[in-house]
mmCIF file of C-alpha atoms in Angstrom:
data_model
loop_
_atom_site.group_PDB
_atom_site.id
_atom_site.type_symbol
_atom_site.label_atom_id
_atom_site.label_comp_id
_atom_site.label_asym_id
_atom_site.label_seq_id
_atom_site.Cartn_x
_atom_site.Cartn_y
_atom_site.Cartn_z
ATOM 1 C CA MET A 18 18.056 -51.136 0.202
ATOM 2 C CA ASP A 19 17.223 -52.914 4.132
ATOM 3 C CA ALA A 20 20.127 -54.111 6.372
ATOM 4 C CA ILE A 21 20.984 -54.563 9.586
ATOM 5 C CA LEU A 22 24.608 -52.707 10.496
ATOM 6 C CA VAL A 23 26.815 -54.863 12.654
ATOM 7 C CA VAL A 24 29.107 -52.470 15.089
ATOM 8 C CA ASN A 25 32.143 -52.825 17.194
ATOM 9 C CA SER A 26 33.576 -49.844 18.421
ATOM 10 C CA GLY A 27 36.983 -49.592 20.233
ATOM 11 C CA SER A 28 38.576 -46.759 21.717
ATOM 12 C CA SER A 29 40.174 -44.863 18.279
ATOM 13 C CA SER A 30 38.144 -46.913 15.547
ATOM 14 C CA VAL A 31 34.713 -47.943 14.971
ATOM 15 C CA LYS A 32 34.357 -51.462 12.994
ATOM 16 C CA PHE A 33 31.321 -52.016 11.168
ATOM 17 C CA GLN A 34 29.574 -54.396 9.390
ATOM 18 C CA VAL A 35 26.616 -54.863 6.418
ATOM 19 C CA PHE A 36 23.859 -57.953 6.087
ATOM 20 C CA ALA A 37 21.152 -57.727 3.871
ATOM 21 C CA ALA A 38 17.814 -58.278 6.020
ATOM 22 C CA GLY A 39 16.342 -60.456 3.741
ATOM 23 C CA ASP A 40 14.474 -63.330 4.926
ATOM 24 C CA ALA A 41 16.788 -66.456 4.021
ATOM 25 C CA ARG A 42 20.351 -66.202 4.909
ATOM 26 C CA LEU A 43 22.196 -63.160 6.160
ATOM 27 C CA ASP A 44 24.924 -62.196 3.095
ATOM 28 C CA ARG A 45 27.470 -59.824 4.349
ATOM 29 C CA LEU A 46 27.605 -56.411 1.985
ATOM 30 C CA ILE A 47 30.239 -54.761 3.299
ATOM 31 C CA LYS A 48 32.887 -54.359 5.726
ATOM 32 C CA GLY A 49 34.857 -51.159 6.644
ATOM 33 C CA GLN A 50 36.598 -49.110 9.905
ATOM 34 C CA ILE A 51 36.934 -45.738 10.504
ATOM 35 C CA SER A 52 39.835 -45.181 12.585
ATOM 36 C CA GLY A 53 42.394 -43.236 13.832
ATOM 37 C CA ILE A 54 39.237 -41.187 15.357
ATOM 38 C CA ALA A 55 40.461 -37.891 16.465
ATOM 39 C CA VAL A 56 44.020 -38.098 15.384
ATOM 40 C CA ALA A 57 44.247 -39.578 11.635
ATOM 41 C CA PRO A 58 40.748 -39.916 10.900
ATOM 42 C CA ARG A 59 40.472 -42.896 8.163
ATOM 43 C CA LEU A 60 37.343 -44.802 6.316
ATOM 44 C CA GLN A 61 38.097 -47.732 4.782
ATOM 45 C CA ALA A 62 35.090 -50.481 3.388
ATOM 46 C CA GLU A 63 35.196 -53.445 0.501
ATOM 47 C CA ASP A 64 32.460 -55.625 -0.878
ATOM 48 C CA ALA A 65 32.027 -59.068 -0.370
ATOM 49 C CA THR A 66 34.626 -60.049 -2.531
ATOM 50 C CA GLY A 67 36.919 -57.895 -0.512
ATOM 51 C CA LYS A 68 37.269 -55.165 -3.709
ATOM 52 C CA SER A 69 37.725 -51.550 -2.094
ATOM 53 C CA MET A 70 34.446 -49.829 -2.395
ATOM 54 C CA VAL A 71 36.706 -46.632 -0.256
ATOM 55 C CA ASP A 72 39.640 -45.554 1.233
ATOM 56 C CA ARG A 73 38.941 -41.612 2.481
ATOM 57 C CA LYS A 74 41.223 -39.430 5.492
ATOM 58 C CA PHE A 75 39.471 -36.551 7.229
ATOM 59 C CA ALA A 76 41.114 -34.110 9.414
ATOM 60 C CA SER A 77 41.086 -35.080 12.342
ATOM 61 C CA ALA A 78 38.182 -32.334 14.069
ATOM 62 C CA GLU A 79 35.911 -33.925 11.394
ATOM 63 C CA ILE A 80 35.986 -37.490 13.408
ATOM 64 C CA ALA A 81 36.728 -36.584 16.552
ATOM 65 C CA ASP A 82 34.478 -39.524 18.246
ATOM 66 C CA VAL A 83 32.656 -42.133 17.793
ATOM 67 C CA GLY A 84 29.151 -40.154 17.022
ATOM 68 C CA ALA A 85 31.030 -38.571 14.452
ATOM 69 C CA ALA A 86 32.385 -41.711 13.552
ATOM 70 C CA LEU A 87 28.724 -43.478 12.788
ATOM 71 C CA ALA A 88 27.729 -40.271 11.406
ATOM 72 C CA ILE A 89 30.061 -40.067 8.930
ATOM 73 C CA ALA A 90 29.780 -43.851 8.189
ATOM 74 C CA GLY A 91 26.234 -43.844 8.388
ATOM 75 C CA GLU A 92 26.457 -40.992 5.454
ATOM 76 C CA TRP A 93 28.681 -42.798 3.171
ATOM 77 C CA LEU A 94 26.219 -45.936 3.410
ATOM 78 C CA ARG A 95 23.172 -43.991 3.134
ATOM 79 C CA GLU A 96 23.817 -41.610 0.497
ATOM 80 C CA GLN A 97 26.112 -44.125 -1.873
ATOM 81 C CA HIS A 98 25.072 -47.303 -1.732
ATOM 82 C CA SER A 99 21.113 -46.243 -0.944
ATOM 83 C CA ILE A 100 21.646 -48.697 2.685
ATOM 84 C CA MET A 101 19.098 -47.723 5.319
ATOM 85 C CA PRO A 102 19.663 -49.838 8.439
ATOM 86 C CA VAL A 103 16.512 -51.218 10.435
ATOM 87 C CA ALA A 104 18.454 -52.287 13.000
ATOM 88 C CA VAL A 105 21.855 -52.124 14.523
ATOM 89 C CA GLY A 106 23.766 -55.159 16.424
ATOM 90 C CA HIS A 107 26.654 -54.837 19.084
ATOM 91 C CA ARG A 108 29.435 -56.423 20.447
ATOM 92 C CA VAL A 109 28.906 -56.044 24.138
ATOM 93 C CA VAL A 110 31.557 -57.372 26.092
ATOM 94 C CA HIS A 111 30.137 -57.783 29.503
ATOM 95 C CA GLY A 112 26.457 -58.544 30.179
ATOM 96 C CA GLY A 113 26.667 -58.927 33.938
ATOM 97 C CA PRO A 114 24.175 -61.556 35.662
ATOM 98 C CA ASP A 115 21.026 -59.039 34.258
ATOM 99 C CA TYR A 116 21.898 -60.026 30.712
ATOM 100 C CA ALA A 117 22.412 -63.940 29.761
ATOM 101 C CA ARG A 118 21.193 -63.329 26.122
ATOM 102 C CA PRO A 119 20.593 -60.437 23.408
ATOM 103 C CA ILE A 120 18.759 -57.429 23.983
ATOM 104 C CA LEU A 121 16.778 -54.949 22.804
ATOM 105 C CA VAL A 122 18.324 -52.078 24.361
ATOM 106 C CA ASP A 123 17.004 -48.303 25.626
ATOM 107 C CA ARG A 124 18.123 -46.346 28.215
ATOM 108 C CA ASP A 125 17.364 -48.340 31.024
ATOM 109 C CA VAL A 126 19.905 -51.180 29.624
ATOM 110 C CA LEU A 127 22.343 -49.052 28.355
ATOM 111 C CA GLY A 128 21.931 -47.576 32.393
ATOM 112 C CA ARG A 129 22.684 -50.844 33.665
ATOM 113 C CA LEU A 130 25.334 -51.860 31.075
ATOM 114 C CA GLU A 131 27.261 -48.411 32.201
ATOM 115 C CA GLN A 132 27.252 -49.820 35.999
ATOM 116 C CA LEU A 133 29.585 -53.097 34.442
ATOM 117 C CA VAL A 134 32.494 -50.666 32.889
ATOM 118 C CA SER A 135 34.423 -51.438 35.953
ATOM 119 C CA LEU A 136 34.761 -55.027 34.843
ATOM 120 C CA ALA A 137 35.769 -54.030 31.432
ATOM 121 C CA PRO A 138 37.136 -50.667 31.519
ATOM 122 C CA LEU A 139 39.280 -52.092 27.826
ATOM 123 C CA HIS A 140 35.741 -52.532 26.100
ATOM 124 C CA GLN A 141 32.683 -51.446 28.040
ATOM 125 C CA PRO A 142 32.894 -47.257 27.580
ATOM 126 C CA ASN A 143 33.884 -48.384 23.411
ATOM 127 C CA ASN A 144 31.114 -50.817 23.608
ATOM 128 C CA LEU A 145 28.518 -48.583 24.474
ATOM 129 C CA ALA A 146 29.594 -45.422 23.166
ATOM 130 C CA PRO A 147 27.864 -45.915 19.096
ATOM 131 C CA ILE A 148 24.237 -46.904 21.624
ATOM 132 C CA ARG A 149 24.383 -44.352 23.499
ATOM 133 C CA SER A 150 25.744 -42.062 19.973
ATOM 134 C CA ILE A 151 22.224 -43.671 18.115
ATOM 135 C CA LEU A 152 19.867 -43.601 20.829
ATOM 136 C CA LYS A 153 20.334 -39.636 21.118
ATOM 137 C CA SER A 154 20.532 -39.038 17.013
ATOM 138 C CA ASN A 155 18.024 -41.799 15.963
ATOM 139 C CA PRO A 156 16.445 -43.087 18.885
ATOM 140 C CA SER A 157 13.717 -45.323 16.938
ATOM 141 C CA LEU A 158 16.365 -47.445 15.545
ATOM 142 C CA PRO A 159 16.049 -50.736 17.311
ATOM 143 C CA GLN A 160 19.637 -51.696 18.842
ATOM 144 C CA VAL A 161 20.398 -55.278 20.592
ATOM 145 C CA ALA A 162 23.043 -55.408 22.630
ATOM 146 C CA CYS A 163 24.991 -59.042 22.180
ATOM 147 C CA PHE A 164 26.933 -60.297 25.053
ATOM 148 C CA ASP A 165 30.891 -61.759 25.334
ATOM 149 C CA THR A 166 29.422 -63.278 28.615
ATOM 150 C CA ALA A 167 25.818 -65.125 27.434
ATOM 151 C CA PHE A 168 27.485 -67.958 25.725
ATOM 152 C CA HIS A 169 28.507 -68.674 29.027
ATOM 153 C CA ARG A 170 25.786 -68.436 31.357
ATOM 154 C CA GLY A 171 24.721 -72.273 31.353
ATOM 155 C CA HIS A 172 27.458 -72.970 33.414
ATOM 156 C CA GLY A 173 26.571 -75.549 36.060
ATOM 157 C CA ALA A 174 27.711 -74.172 39.651
ATOM 158 C CA LEU A 175 30.725 -75.742 39.949
ATOM 159 C CA ALA A 176 32.066 -73.616 37.205
ATOM 160 C CA ASP A 177 29.885 -70.832 37.842
ATOM 161 C CA HIS A 178 30.972 -70.274 41.243
ATOM 162 C CA TYR A 179 34.483 -68.569 43.388
ATOM 163 C CA ALA A 180 35.056 -70.179 46.451
ATOM 164 C CA LEU A 181 33.891 -66.894 48.489
ATOM 165 C CA PRO A 182 30.429 -65.811 50.348
ATOM 166 C CA GLU A 183 27.600 -66.608 48.835
ATOM 167 C CA GLN A 184 26.184 -63.319 49.049
ATOM 168 C CA LEU A 185 28.866 -62.115 46.679
ATOM 169 C CA TYR A 186 27.860 -64.588 44.208
ATOM 170 C CA ALA A 187 24.059 -62.669 44.939
ATOM 171 C CA GLU A 188 25.523 -59.502 43.660
ATOM 172 C CA GLY A 189 27.263 -60.946 40.668
ATOM 173 C CA VAL A 190 30.871 -61.975 41.810
ATOM 174 C CA ARG A 191 30.709 -64.907 39.355
ATOM 175 C CA ARG A 192 32.885 -66.454 36.550
ATOM 176 C CA TYR A 193 30.929 -65.120 33.394
ATOM 177 C CA GLY A 194 33.758 -66.037 30.711
ATOM 178 C CA PHE A 195 33.837 -64.137 27.308
ATOM 179 C CA HIS A 196 34.663 -64.148 24.079
ATOM 180 C CA GLY A 197 31.248 -66.338 24.064
ATOM 181 C CA LEU A 198 30.837 -64.620 20.727
ATOM 182 C CA SER A 199 33.270 -66.083 19.047
ATOM 183 C CA TYR A 200 32.763 -69.679 21.043
ATOM 184 C CA GLU A 201 29.079 -69.057 19.891
ATOM 185 C CA TYR A 202 30.822 -69.095 15.871
ATOM 186 C CA ILE A 203 32.482 -71.818 16.074
ATOM 187 C CA ALA A 204 30.009 -74.592 17.754
ATOM 188 C CA SER A 205 27.574 -73.582 14.841
ATOM 189 C CA ARG A 206 30.351 -74.309 12.276
ATOM 190 C CA LEU A 207 31.123 -77.258 13.527
ATOM 191 C CA PRO A 208 29.233 -79.456 12.478
ATOM 192 C CA GLU A 209 30.087 -78.677 8.795
ATOM 193 C CA VAL A 210 33.444 -78.406 9.038
ATOM 194 C CA ALA A 211 34.529 -81.205 11.272
ATOM 195 C CA PRO A 212 30.668 -83.396 12.655
ATOM 196 C CA SER A 213 32.618 -86.143 13.323
ATOM 197 C CA VAL A 214 33.981 -84.373 16.344
ATOM 198 C CA ALA A 215 31.101 -81.452 17.133
ATOM 199 C CA ALA A 216 28.742 -83.454 19.276
ATOM 200 C CA LYS A 217 31.864 -84.292 21.299
ATOM 201 C CA ARG A 218 34.537 -83.034 23.677
ATOM 202 C CA VAL A 219 35.947 -79.982 22.074
ATOM 203 C CA ILE A 220 38.421 -77.816 23.382
ATOM 204 C CA VAL A 221 39.013 -74.233 21.315
ATOM 205 C CA ALA A 222 41.499 -71.673 21.843
ATOM 206 C CA HIS A 223 40.276 -68.337 20.778
ATOM 207 C CA LEU A 224 43.906 -66.609 20.530
ATOM 208 C CA GLY A 225 44.254 -63.354 19.826
ATOM 209 C CA SER A 226 45.551 -60.014 21.721
ATOM 210 C CA GLY A 227 43.356 -61.211 24.144
ATOM 211 C CA ALA A 228 43.083 -64.568 24.753
ATOM 212 C CA SER A 229 40.904 -67.508 26.212
ATOM 213 C CA MET A 230 40.164 -70.988 25.998
ATOM 214 C CA CYS A 231 36.495 -72.891 26.190
ATOM 215 C CA ALA A 232 35.467 -75.976 26.726
ATOM 216 C CA LEU A 233 32.636 -77.483 24.960
ATOM 217 C CA SER A 234 30.474 -80.627 25.250
ATOM 218 C CA GLY A 235 27.833 -81.277 22.636
ATOM 219 C CA GLY A 236 28.424 -77.625 21.372
ATOM 220 C CA ARG A 237 28.201 -75.623 24.569
ATOM 221 C CA SER A 238 30.348 -74.444 27.086
ATOM 222 C CA VAL A 239 30.820 -76.239 30.056
ATOM 223 C CA MET A 240 33.877 -74.331 30.542
ATOM 224 C CA SER A 241 35.943 -70.904 30.320
ATOM 225 C CA THR A 242 39.347 -69.914 31.505
ATOM 226 C CA MET A 243 38.224 -66.462 31.870
ATOM 227 C CA GLY A 244 36.265 -65.337 34.941
ATOM 228 C CA PHE A 245 34.928 -62.492 36.169
ATOM 229 C CA THR A 246 36.729 -59.992 34.078
ATOM 230 C CA ALA A 247 38.872 -60.351 31.405
ATOM 231 C CA LEU A 248 42.014 -60.341 33.056
ATOM 232 C CA ASP A 249 41.832 -63.527 33.933
ATOM 233 C CA GLY A 250 43.258 -67.071 32.886
ATOM 234 C CA LEU A 251 45.754 -66.874 29.818
ATOM 235 C CA PRO A 252 48.141 -64.207 29.492
ATOM 236 C CA MET A 253 47.555 -61.728 26.878
ATOM 237 C CA GLY A 254 49.063 -59.181 24.792
ATOM 238 C CA THR A 255 48.687 -56.952 27.926
ATOM 239 C CA ARG A 256 47.118 -58.563 29.895
ATOM 240 C CA PRO A 257 48.833 -60.969 32.814
ATOM 241 C CA GLY A 258 45.926 -63.854 32.913
ATOM 242 C CA GLN A 259 45.423 -66.091 35.954
ATOM 243 C CA LEU A 260 46.708 -63.839 39.209
ATOM 244 C CA ASP A 261 47.903 -64.736 42.857
ATOM 245 C CA PRO A 262 45.321 -62.428 44.844
ATOM 246 C CA GLY A 263 47.613 -61.520 47.150
ATOM 247 C CA VAL A 264 49.820 -60.208 44.239
ATOM 248 C CA VAL A 265 47.308 -57.096 44.082
ATOM 249 C CA LEU A 266 47.318 -57.063 47.823
ATOM 250 C CA TYR A 267 51.012 -57.049 47.645
ATOM 251 C CA LEU A 268 51.197 -54.103 44.966
ATOM 252 C CA ILE A 269 48.390 -51.828 47.131
ATOM 253 C CA GLN A 270 49.772 -52.332 49.646
ATOM 254 C CA GLN A 271 53.776 -52.276 50.027
ATOM 255 C CA LYS A 272 54.038 -50.810 46.806
ATOM 256 C CA GLY A 273 51.640 -48.294 47.444
ATOM 257 C CA MET A 274 49.874 -48.179 44.064
ATOM 258 C CA SER A 275 46.773 -46.894 43.607
ATOM 259 C CA ALA A 276 43.677 -48.197 42.106
ATOM 260 C CA ALA A 277 43.990 -47.123 39.135
ATOM 261 C CA ALA A 278 47.546 -47.920 38.563
ATOM 262 C CA VAL A 279 46.950 -51.123 39.418
ATOM 263 C CA GLN A 280 44.254 -51.247 36.783
ATOM 264 C CA ASP A 281 46.263 -49.843 34.121
ATOM 265 C CA LEU A 282 49.303 -52.175 35.337
ATOM 266 C CA PHE A 283 47.126 -55.641 34.760
ATOM 267 C CA TYR A 284 45.441 -53.879 31.303
ATOM 268 C CA HIS A 285 48.054 -52.409 29.543
ATOM 269 C CA GLN A 286 51.491 -52.995 31.144
ATOM 270 C CA SER A 287 50.829 -56.960 31.730
ATOM 271 C CA GLY A 288 50.794 -59.871 29.762
ATOM 272 C CA LEU A 289 53.451 -60.715 26.875
ATOM 273 C CA LYS A 290 53.861 -56.453 26.755
ATOM 274 C CA GLY A 291 55.298 -57.360 30.374
ATOM 275 C CA LEU A 292 57.061 -60.332 29.469
ATOM 276 C CA SER A 293 58.974 -59.493 26.354
ATOM 277 C CA GLY A 294 59.606 -55.794 27.550
ATOM 278 C CA ILE A 295 59.302 -55.307 23.764
ATOM 279 C CA SER A 296 55.868 -56.039 22.346
ATOM 280 C CA ASN A 297 52.271 -57.029 22.807
ATOM 281 C CA ASP A 298 52.689 -58.023 18.521
ATOM 282 C CA MET A 299 53.073 -61.269 18.151
ATOM 283 C CA ARG A 300 54.600 -60.733 14.380
ATOM 284 C CA ASP A 301 57.076 -57.981 16.574
ATOM 285 C CA LEU A 302 58.233 -61.334 19.364
ATOM 286 C CA ASP A 303 58.062 -63.810 16.416
ATOM 287 C CA ALA A 304 60.700 -61.752 14.381
ATOM 288 C CA SER A 305 62.801 -60.341 17.103
ATOM 289 C CA SER A 306 66.107 -62.341 18.911
ATOM 290 C CA ASP A 307 65.992 -61.038 21.667
ATOM 291 C CA PRO A 308 65.924 -63.933 24.368
ATOM 292 C CA ARG A 309 63.000 -62.415 26.358
ATOM 293 C CA ALA A 310 60.747 -62.192 23.306
ATOM 294 C CA GLU A 311 61.484 -66.225 23.231
ATOM 295 C CA PHE A 312 60.902 -66.593 27.043
ATOM 296 C CA ALA A 313 57.217 -64.826 25.956
ATOM 297 C CA LEU A 314 56.251 -67.229 23.686
ATOM 298 C CA GLN A 315 57.196 -69.988 25.728
ATOM 299 C CA TYR A 316 55.306 -68.578 28.223
ATOM 300 C CA PHE A 317 51.793 -67.889 26.858
ATOM 301 C CA ALA A 318 52.068 -71.711 24.931
ATOM 302 C CA CYS A 319 52.897 -73.035 28.329
ATOM 303 C CA HIS A 320 50.285 -71.562 29.854
ATOM 304 C CA ILE A 321 47.805 -72.634 26.822
ATOM 305 C CA GLY A 322 48.637 -76.379 27.412
ATOM 306 C CA LEU A 323 48.489 -76.229 31.280
ATOM 307 C CA TYR A 324 44.704 -74.834 30.772
ATOM 308 C CA ALA A 325 44.143 -77.590 28.137
ATOM 309 C CA GLY A 326 44.412 -79.785 30.871
ATOM 310 C CA MET A 327 42.277 -78.013 33.232
ATOM 311 C CA LEU A 328 39.711 -77.551 30.359
ATOM 312 C CA ALA A 329 40.002 -81.659 29.471
ATOM 313 C CA ALA A 330 39.565 -82.258 33.463
ATOM 314 C CA SER A 331 36.453 -80.283 32.985
ATOM 315 C CA LEU A 332 35.208 -82.740 29.847
ATOM 316 C CA GLY A 333 36.378 -86.060 31.255
ATOM 317 C CA GLY A 334 38.737 -86.287 27.981
ATOM 318 C CA VAL A 335 39.068 -84.929 24.981
ATOM 319 C CA ASP A 336 38.177 -85.146 21.215
ATOM 320 C CA ALA A 337 39.362 -82.542 19.017
ATOM 321 C CA PHE A 338 41.100 -79.317 19.506
ATOM 322 C CA VAL A 339 40.416 -76.011 17.661
ATOM 323 C CA PHE A 340 42.340 -73.371 16.856
ATOM 324 C CA THR A 341 40.646 -69.372 16.004
ATOM 325 C CA ALA A 342 41.519 -65.879 15.887
ATOM 326 C CA GLY A 343 44.029 -63.477 15.004
ATOM 327 C CA ILE A 344 46.949 -65.764 16.472
ATOM 328 C CA GLY A 345 45.703 -68.880 16.367
ATOM 329 C CA GLU A 346 43.974 -68.742 12.775
ATOM 330 C CA ASN A 347 47.255 -67.262 11.149
ATOM 331 C CA SER A 348 50.059 -67.731 13.285
ATOM 332 C CA ALA A 349 51.379 -71.843 12.200
ATOM 333 C CA SER A 350 54.805 -70.949 14.327
ATOM 334 C CA PHE A 351 52.960 -70.529 17.347
ATOM 335 C CA ARG A 352 49.844 -73.408 16.431
ATOM 336 C CA ALA A 353 52.993 -75.580 16.564
ATOM 337 C CA ARG A 354 54.352 -74.115 20.008
ATOM 338 C CA VAL A 355 51.004 -75.571 21.265
ATOM 339 C CA ALA A 356 51.185 -78.292 19.794
ATOM 340 C CA GLU A 357 53.640 -79.646 21.492
ATOM 341 C CA ARG A 358 52.750 -78.947 24.822
ATOM 342 C CA LEU A 359 49.714 -81.083 23.668
ATOM 343 C CA ALA A 360 51.420 -84.026 22.723
ATOM 344 C CA TRP A 361 50.751 -85.704 26.181
ATOM 345 C CA LEU A 362 46.441 -85.478 25.524
ATOM 346 C CA GLY A 363 47.202 -87.474 21.650
ATOM 347 C CA THR A 364 47.831 -84.388 19.006
ATOM 348 C CA ALA A 365 50.397 -84.849 16.737
ATOM 349 C CA ILE A 366 51.064 -81.818 14.288
ATOM 350 C CA ASP A 367 51.322 -82.185 10.373
ATOM 351 C CA PRO A 368 54.362 -79.491 9.191
ATOM 352 C CA ALA A 369 52.656 -78.798 6.181
ATOM 353 C CA ALA A 370 48.693 -78.409 6.722
ATOM 354 C CA ASN A 371 49.748 -76.542 9.590
ATOM 355 C CA ALA A 372 52.260 -73.807 7.126
ATOM 356 C CA SER A 373 49.286 -73.583 4.517
ATOM 357 C CA ASN A 374 46.422 -72.661 7.632
ATOM 358 C CA ALA A 375 44.853 -76.287 6.397
ATOM 359 C CA LEU A 376 41.263 -77.261 8.419
ATOM 360 C CA VAL A 377 42.737 -80.199 9.651
ATOM 361 C CA ILE A 378 46.596 -79.300 10.395
ATOM 362 C CA SER A 379 47.473 -82.953 12.679
ATOM 363 C CA ARG A 380 48.547 -85.796 11.020
ATOM 364 C CA PRO A 381 46.213 -88.948 9.958
ATOM 365 C CA GLY A 382 44.760 -90.870 12.463
ATOM 366 C CA ALA A 383 46.045 -89.063 15.470
ATOM 367 C CA ALA A 384 44.118 -89.792 18.431
ATOM 368 C CA VAL A 385 42.912 -85.726 18.838
ATOM 369 C CA PRO A 386 42.956 -83.918 15.992
ATOM 370 C CA LEU A 387 43.800 -79.769 15.661
ATOM 371 C CA TYR A 388 41.721 -77.406 13.371
ATOM 372 C CA VAL A 389 41.842 -74.336 12.131
ATOM 373 C CA VAL A 390 38.194 -72.697 12.382
ATOM 374 C CA PRO A 391 37.889 -68.716 11.475
ATOM 375 C CA THR A 392 35.633 -66.981 13.807
ATOM 376 C CA ASP A 393 33.343 -65.127 12.409
ATOM 377 C CA GLU A 394 31.518 -62.602 15.800
ATOM 378 C CA GLU A 395 29.858 -60.207 13.211
ATOM 379 C CA ILE A 396 27.822 -62.988 11.613
ATOM 380 C CA MET A 397 26.670 -63.916 15.162
ATOM 381 C CA ILE A 398 25.961 -60.327 15.956
ATOM 382 C CA ALA A 399 23.660 -60.264 12.613
ATOM 383 C CA ARG A 400 21.829 -63.925 13.269
ATOM 384 C CA HIS A 401 20.720 -62.564 17.138
ATOM 385 C CA THR A 402 19.641 -59.495 15.707
ATOM 386 C CA ARG A 403 17.367 -60.569 13.560
ATOM 387 C CA ALA A 404 16.533 -63.548 15.291
ATOM 388 C CA LEU A 405 15.410 -60.641 17.956
ATOM 389 C CA LEU A 406 13.619 -58.475 15.140
ATOM 390 C CA ALA A 407 11.691 -61.354 13.643
ATOM 391 C CA GLY A 408 10.712 -62.312 17.417
ATOM 392 C CA ARG A 409 9.531 -58.947 18.216
ATOM 393 C CA ALA A 410 7.193 -58.639 14.757
ATOM 394 C CA THR A 411 5.722 -61.733 15.788
ATOM 395 C CA ARG A 412 4.808 -60.836 19.152
ATOM 396 C CA ARG A 413 3.185 -57.979 17.755
ATOM 397 C CA GLN A 414 1.037 -59.494 15.304
ATOM 398 C CA HIS A 415 -0.089 -62.041 17.957
ATOM 399 C CA ASN A 416 -1.110 -58.719 19.650
ATOM 400 C CA GLU A 417 -3.007 -57.339 17.341
ATOM 401 C CA ARG A 418 -5.036 -60.435 16.545
ATOM 402 C CA ILE A 419 -5.648 -60.274 20.283
ATOM 403 C CA ALA A 420 -6.880 -57.007 20.549
#
């Protein structure tokens, strides 16, 4: 069966989804992952109904890296389900100044994307590893990179610049914004689930281990809380969010920390983990009686409220607020915390609707309705991949007619 394979690779896991590559709508066929790479590898997958298709463990040496994980997943798809991908779509966190839309990857593009690793060290190396592996093993298979920064590239100059010399902006030091595939999906869903506000001023909060917020106007991004890197904006699971640059200078000059040590502190030891001293997992903090856990949760909610004010100002007001991603979709208690911080905007939460994870969790008649809309970055990647392949085929046909 012809299909589009979507890959989202992490440091110890490769998540994949398979979509039917027909001419009609994209149908999700399989959702799976290989976790525990090089430690305790495990292949798991389910079909479109959620029924388990495979749950197999491997010896650590059998799947020692991302390339081996892809090979195992590919073999399982081919031999057990006769699925032959016609293309592979990848989530790539940072597109830098060069890439504002999905692109077919070759070795030159891969080399350019590798130069951005220092701007997204948690994500970029893992995003690029499967691309590199497939280029080596199957160079003729089309691969499409879909960027988390692309959706925000239409920002105006005021939202795009830092107050730094223009030469640095020209070199790529600018506000990119991230989680763009998630925001793009939410923007595409709002006309269906919330048509009365879809074309208006909407703030979307992507709340997970990585967290950010985005201001939408007419379904387009006009401002994001993240900037040059995925460290900026909201506090996150292990990242601090907005930080006075003087803190970096102090750590280097007064504490004698190396750049590598500072990077480790900001990417792995800060955020909810650093504030609580307990965990970066919302579930652990919710269950804890330690006052530090409560402080971390209050801090997170407080800063969401502060950034909501900033985004509302960028929009000239707000007509709706949307929760999405892991925490936003699943933690009723944290949504309630945030709603308290947004009351000045005109929100009023409905406890029963919130507890049931309803689409609309605000009280009837609230000035600013609150929505919970599950995100789906993988379907966006599949859509972009199919569209790029279709455009490529159209251009080829056009060139053949001319010849």
